[in-house]
GROMACS .gro file of C-alpha atoms in nm:
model
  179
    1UNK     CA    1  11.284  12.867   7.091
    2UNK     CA    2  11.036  12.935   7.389
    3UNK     CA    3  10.939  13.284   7.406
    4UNK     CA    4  11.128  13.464   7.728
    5UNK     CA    5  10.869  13.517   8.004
    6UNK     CA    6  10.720  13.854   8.037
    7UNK     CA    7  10.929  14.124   8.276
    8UNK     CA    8  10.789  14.157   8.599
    9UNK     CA    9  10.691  14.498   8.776
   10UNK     CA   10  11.011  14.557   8.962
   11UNK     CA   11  11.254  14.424   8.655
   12UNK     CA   12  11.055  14.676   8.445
   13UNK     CA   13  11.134  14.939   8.714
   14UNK     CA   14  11.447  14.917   8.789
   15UNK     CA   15  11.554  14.845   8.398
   16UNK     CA   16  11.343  15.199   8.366
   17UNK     CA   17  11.526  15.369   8.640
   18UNK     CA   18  11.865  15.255   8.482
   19UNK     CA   19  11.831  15.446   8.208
   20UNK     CA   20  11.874  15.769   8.376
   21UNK     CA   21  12.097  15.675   8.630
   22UNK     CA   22  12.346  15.946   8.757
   23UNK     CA   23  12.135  16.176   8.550
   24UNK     CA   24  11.879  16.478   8.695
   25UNK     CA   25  11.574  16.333   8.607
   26UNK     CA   26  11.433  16.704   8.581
   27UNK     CA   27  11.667  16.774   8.297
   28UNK     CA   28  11.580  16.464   8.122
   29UNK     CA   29  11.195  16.574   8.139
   30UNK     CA   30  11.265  16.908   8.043
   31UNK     CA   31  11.441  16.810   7.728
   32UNK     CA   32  11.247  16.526   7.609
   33UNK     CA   33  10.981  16.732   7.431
   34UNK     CA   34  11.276  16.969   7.197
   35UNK     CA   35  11.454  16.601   7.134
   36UNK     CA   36  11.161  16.418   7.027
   37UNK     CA   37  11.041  16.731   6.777
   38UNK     CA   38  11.366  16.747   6.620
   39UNK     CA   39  11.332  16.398   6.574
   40UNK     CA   40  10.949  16.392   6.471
   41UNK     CA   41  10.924  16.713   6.273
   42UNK     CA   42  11.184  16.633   6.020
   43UNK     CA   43  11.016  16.307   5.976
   44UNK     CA   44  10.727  16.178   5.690
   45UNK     CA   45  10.388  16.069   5.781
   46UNK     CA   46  10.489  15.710   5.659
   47UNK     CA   47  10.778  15.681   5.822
   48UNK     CA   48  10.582  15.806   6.164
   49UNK     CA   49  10.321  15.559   6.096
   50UNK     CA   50  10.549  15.223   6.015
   51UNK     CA   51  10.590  14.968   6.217
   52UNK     CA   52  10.917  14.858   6.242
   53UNK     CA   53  10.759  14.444   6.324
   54UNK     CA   54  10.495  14.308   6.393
   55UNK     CA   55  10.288  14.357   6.733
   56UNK     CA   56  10.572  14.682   6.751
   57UNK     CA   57  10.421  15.015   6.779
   58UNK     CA   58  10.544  15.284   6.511
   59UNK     CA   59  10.679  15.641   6.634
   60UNK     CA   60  10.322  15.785   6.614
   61UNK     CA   61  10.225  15.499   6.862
   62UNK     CA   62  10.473  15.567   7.049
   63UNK     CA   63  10.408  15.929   7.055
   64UNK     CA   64  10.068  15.875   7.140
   65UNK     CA   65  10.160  15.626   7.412
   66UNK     CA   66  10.399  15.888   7.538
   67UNK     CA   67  10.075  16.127   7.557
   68UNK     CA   68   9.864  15.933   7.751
   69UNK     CA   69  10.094  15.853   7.994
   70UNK     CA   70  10.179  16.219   8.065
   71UNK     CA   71   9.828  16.294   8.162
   72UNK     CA   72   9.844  15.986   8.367
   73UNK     CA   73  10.172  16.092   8.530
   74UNK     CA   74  10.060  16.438   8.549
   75UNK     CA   75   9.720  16.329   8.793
   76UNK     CA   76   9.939  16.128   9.015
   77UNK     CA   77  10.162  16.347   9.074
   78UNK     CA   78   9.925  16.573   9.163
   79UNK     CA   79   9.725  16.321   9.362
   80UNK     CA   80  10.031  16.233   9.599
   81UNK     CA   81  10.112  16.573   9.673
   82UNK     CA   82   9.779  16.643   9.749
   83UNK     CA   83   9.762  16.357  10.003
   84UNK     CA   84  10.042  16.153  10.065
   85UNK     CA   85   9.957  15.790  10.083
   86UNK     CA   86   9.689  15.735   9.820
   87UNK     CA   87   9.609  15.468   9.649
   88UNK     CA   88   9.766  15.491   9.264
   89UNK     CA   89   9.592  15.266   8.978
   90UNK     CA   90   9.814  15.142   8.746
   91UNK     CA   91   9.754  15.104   8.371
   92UNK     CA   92   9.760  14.826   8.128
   93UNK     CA   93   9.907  15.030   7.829
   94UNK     CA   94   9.785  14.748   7.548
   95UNK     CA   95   9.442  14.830   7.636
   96UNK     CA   96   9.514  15.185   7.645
   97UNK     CA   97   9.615  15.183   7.282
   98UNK     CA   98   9.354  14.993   7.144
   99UNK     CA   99   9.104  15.198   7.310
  100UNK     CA  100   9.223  15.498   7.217
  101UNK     CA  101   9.301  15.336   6.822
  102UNK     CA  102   9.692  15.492   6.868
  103UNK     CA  103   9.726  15.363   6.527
  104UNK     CA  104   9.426  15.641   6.403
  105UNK     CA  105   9.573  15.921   6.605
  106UNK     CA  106   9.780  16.176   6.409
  107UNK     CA  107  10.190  16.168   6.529
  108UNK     CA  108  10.223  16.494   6.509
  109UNK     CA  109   9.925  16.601   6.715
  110UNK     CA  110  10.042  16.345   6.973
  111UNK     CA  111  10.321  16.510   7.008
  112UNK     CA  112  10.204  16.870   7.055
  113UNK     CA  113   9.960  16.663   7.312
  114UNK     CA  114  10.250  16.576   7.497
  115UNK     CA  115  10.471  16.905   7.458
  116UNK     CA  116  10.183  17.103   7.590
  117UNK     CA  117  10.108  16.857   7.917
  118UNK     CA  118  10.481  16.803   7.988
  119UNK     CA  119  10.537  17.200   7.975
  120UNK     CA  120  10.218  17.203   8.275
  121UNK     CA  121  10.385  16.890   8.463
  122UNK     CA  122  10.754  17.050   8.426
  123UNK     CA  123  10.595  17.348   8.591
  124UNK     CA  124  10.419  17.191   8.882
  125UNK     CA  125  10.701  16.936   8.935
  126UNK     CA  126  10.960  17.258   8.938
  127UNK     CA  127  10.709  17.383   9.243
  128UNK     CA  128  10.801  17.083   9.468
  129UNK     CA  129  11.019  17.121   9.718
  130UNK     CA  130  11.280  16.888   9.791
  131UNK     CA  131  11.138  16.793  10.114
  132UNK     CA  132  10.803  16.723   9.952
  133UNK     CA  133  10.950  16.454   9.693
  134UNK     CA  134  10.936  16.225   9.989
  135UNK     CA  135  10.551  16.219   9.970
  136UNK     CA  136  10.417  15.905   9.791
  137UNK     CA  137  10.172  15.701   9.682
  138UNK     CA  138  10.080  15.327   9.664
  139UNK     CA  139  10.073  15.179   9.333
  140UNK     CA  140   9.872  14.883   9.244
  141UNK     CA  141  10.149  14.703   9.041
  142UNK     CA  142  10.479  14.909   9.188
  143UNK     CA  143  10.436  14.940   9.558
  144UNK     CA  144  10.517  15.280   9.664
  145UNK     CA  145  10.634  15.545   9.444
  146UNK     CA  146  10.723  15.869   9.616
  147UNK     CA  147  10.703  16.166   9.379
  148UNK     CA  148  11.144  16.125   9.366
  149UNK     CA  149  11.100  15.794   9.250
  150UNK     CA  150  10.826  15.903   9.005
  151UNK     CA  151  11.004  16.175   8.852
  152UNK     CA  152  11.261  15.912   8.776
  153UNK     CA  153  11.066  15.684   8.602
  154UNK     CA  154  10.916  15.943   8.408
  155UNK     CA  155  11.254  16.016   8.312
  156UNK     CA  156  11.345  15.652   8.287
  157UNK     CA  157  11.037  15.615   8.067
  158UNK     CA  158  11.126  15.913   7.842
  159UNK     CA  159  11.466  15.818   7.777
  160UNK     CA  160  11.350  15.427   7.716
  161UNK     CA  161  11.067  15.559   7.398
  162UNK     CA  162  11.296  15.869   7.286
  163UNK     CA  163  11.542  15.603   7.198
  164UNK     CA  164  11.321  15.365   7.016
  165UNK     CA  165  11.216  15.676   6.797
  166UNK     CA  166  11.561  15.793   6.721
  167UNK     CA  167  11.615  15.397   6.658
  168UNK     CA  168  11.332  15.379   6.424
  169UNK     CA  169  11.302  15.703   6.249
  170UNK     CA  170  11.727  15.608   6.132
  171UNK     CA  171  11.626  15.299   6.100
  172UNK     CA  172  11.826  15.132   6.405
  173UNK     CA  173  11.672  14.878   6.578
  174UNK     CA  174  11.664  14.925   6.952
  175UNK     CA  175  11.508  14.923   7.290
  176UNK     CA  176  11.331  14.607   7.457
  177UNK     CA  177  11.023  14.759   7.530
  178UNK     CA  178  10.681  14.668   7.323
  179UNK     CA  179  10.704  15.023   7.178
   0.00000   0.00000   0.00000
């Protein structure tokens, strides 16, 4: 059986965005970091480091995935507000976890990475004002993404690897993504 061809930029956004549909993306950010420490804290090291398959990353990999892309989140956001219109660099997260050896990185320390830089994003994006979510930036691989539409995704994105933990950490297997 062939293997199905990789999702493209806009399936990958608007399958993210789907996720969180009809739901305040601000309350989805605010409660990802409580949900995944219930999740993570009551968990063993082993279990945090398995992979659930091959060439599929393990909750700490995950978590430190989850990391990363918060600081990365966190600048662009910051960045378009700053100037609407800039250019935004997008990421090839495979190269990010190799080069930053996920698989070495404590889970638990990935996760207080992530508490502590989602608590400073949750706090700048609760400073934007409505009429400044329309400010934007152009991605290299998503076009433009106005600070709304990022918000989203982050939710979309933290809803997408919060479920793949909960799916591997009880043993369910779920979630599409490479995580």
């Amino acid at each position: 059986m062939p293997k199905p061809a990789p999702e493209t930029f806009d399936q990958y956004t608007r399958r993210i965005l789907s996720y969180a549909d009809g739901d305040d993306p601000r309350e989805i950010i605010r409660r990802t970091p409580a949900r995944l420490s219930r999740r993570v804290n009551a968990a063993t090291r082993r279990r945090l480091t398995a992979r659930p398959a091959p060439g599929k990353w393990s909750v700490g990999e995950i978590l430190s995935h989850l990391s990363e892309v918060e600081m990365l989140w966190g600048y662009r956001i910051r960045a378009v507000y700053e100037r609407s219109g800039i250019p935004l660099v997008g990421m090839d997260q495979d190269a990010w976890a190799k080069n930053s050896r996920y698989r070495r990185i404590d889970p638990r320390r990935a996760l207080e990475t992530f508490v502590a830089i989602r608590r400073a994003n949750v706090e700048f994006i609760d400073g934007i004002r409505r009429t400044e979510l329309k400010r934007w930036g152009r991605h290299s691989q998503f076009g433009r993404l106005t600070l709304a539409k990022m918000i989203a995704l982050m939710a979309g994105h933290d809803l997408n690897h919060t479920r793949q933990v909960e799916a591997r950490l009880s043993g369910r297997r779920r979630g599409a993504a490479r995580g």
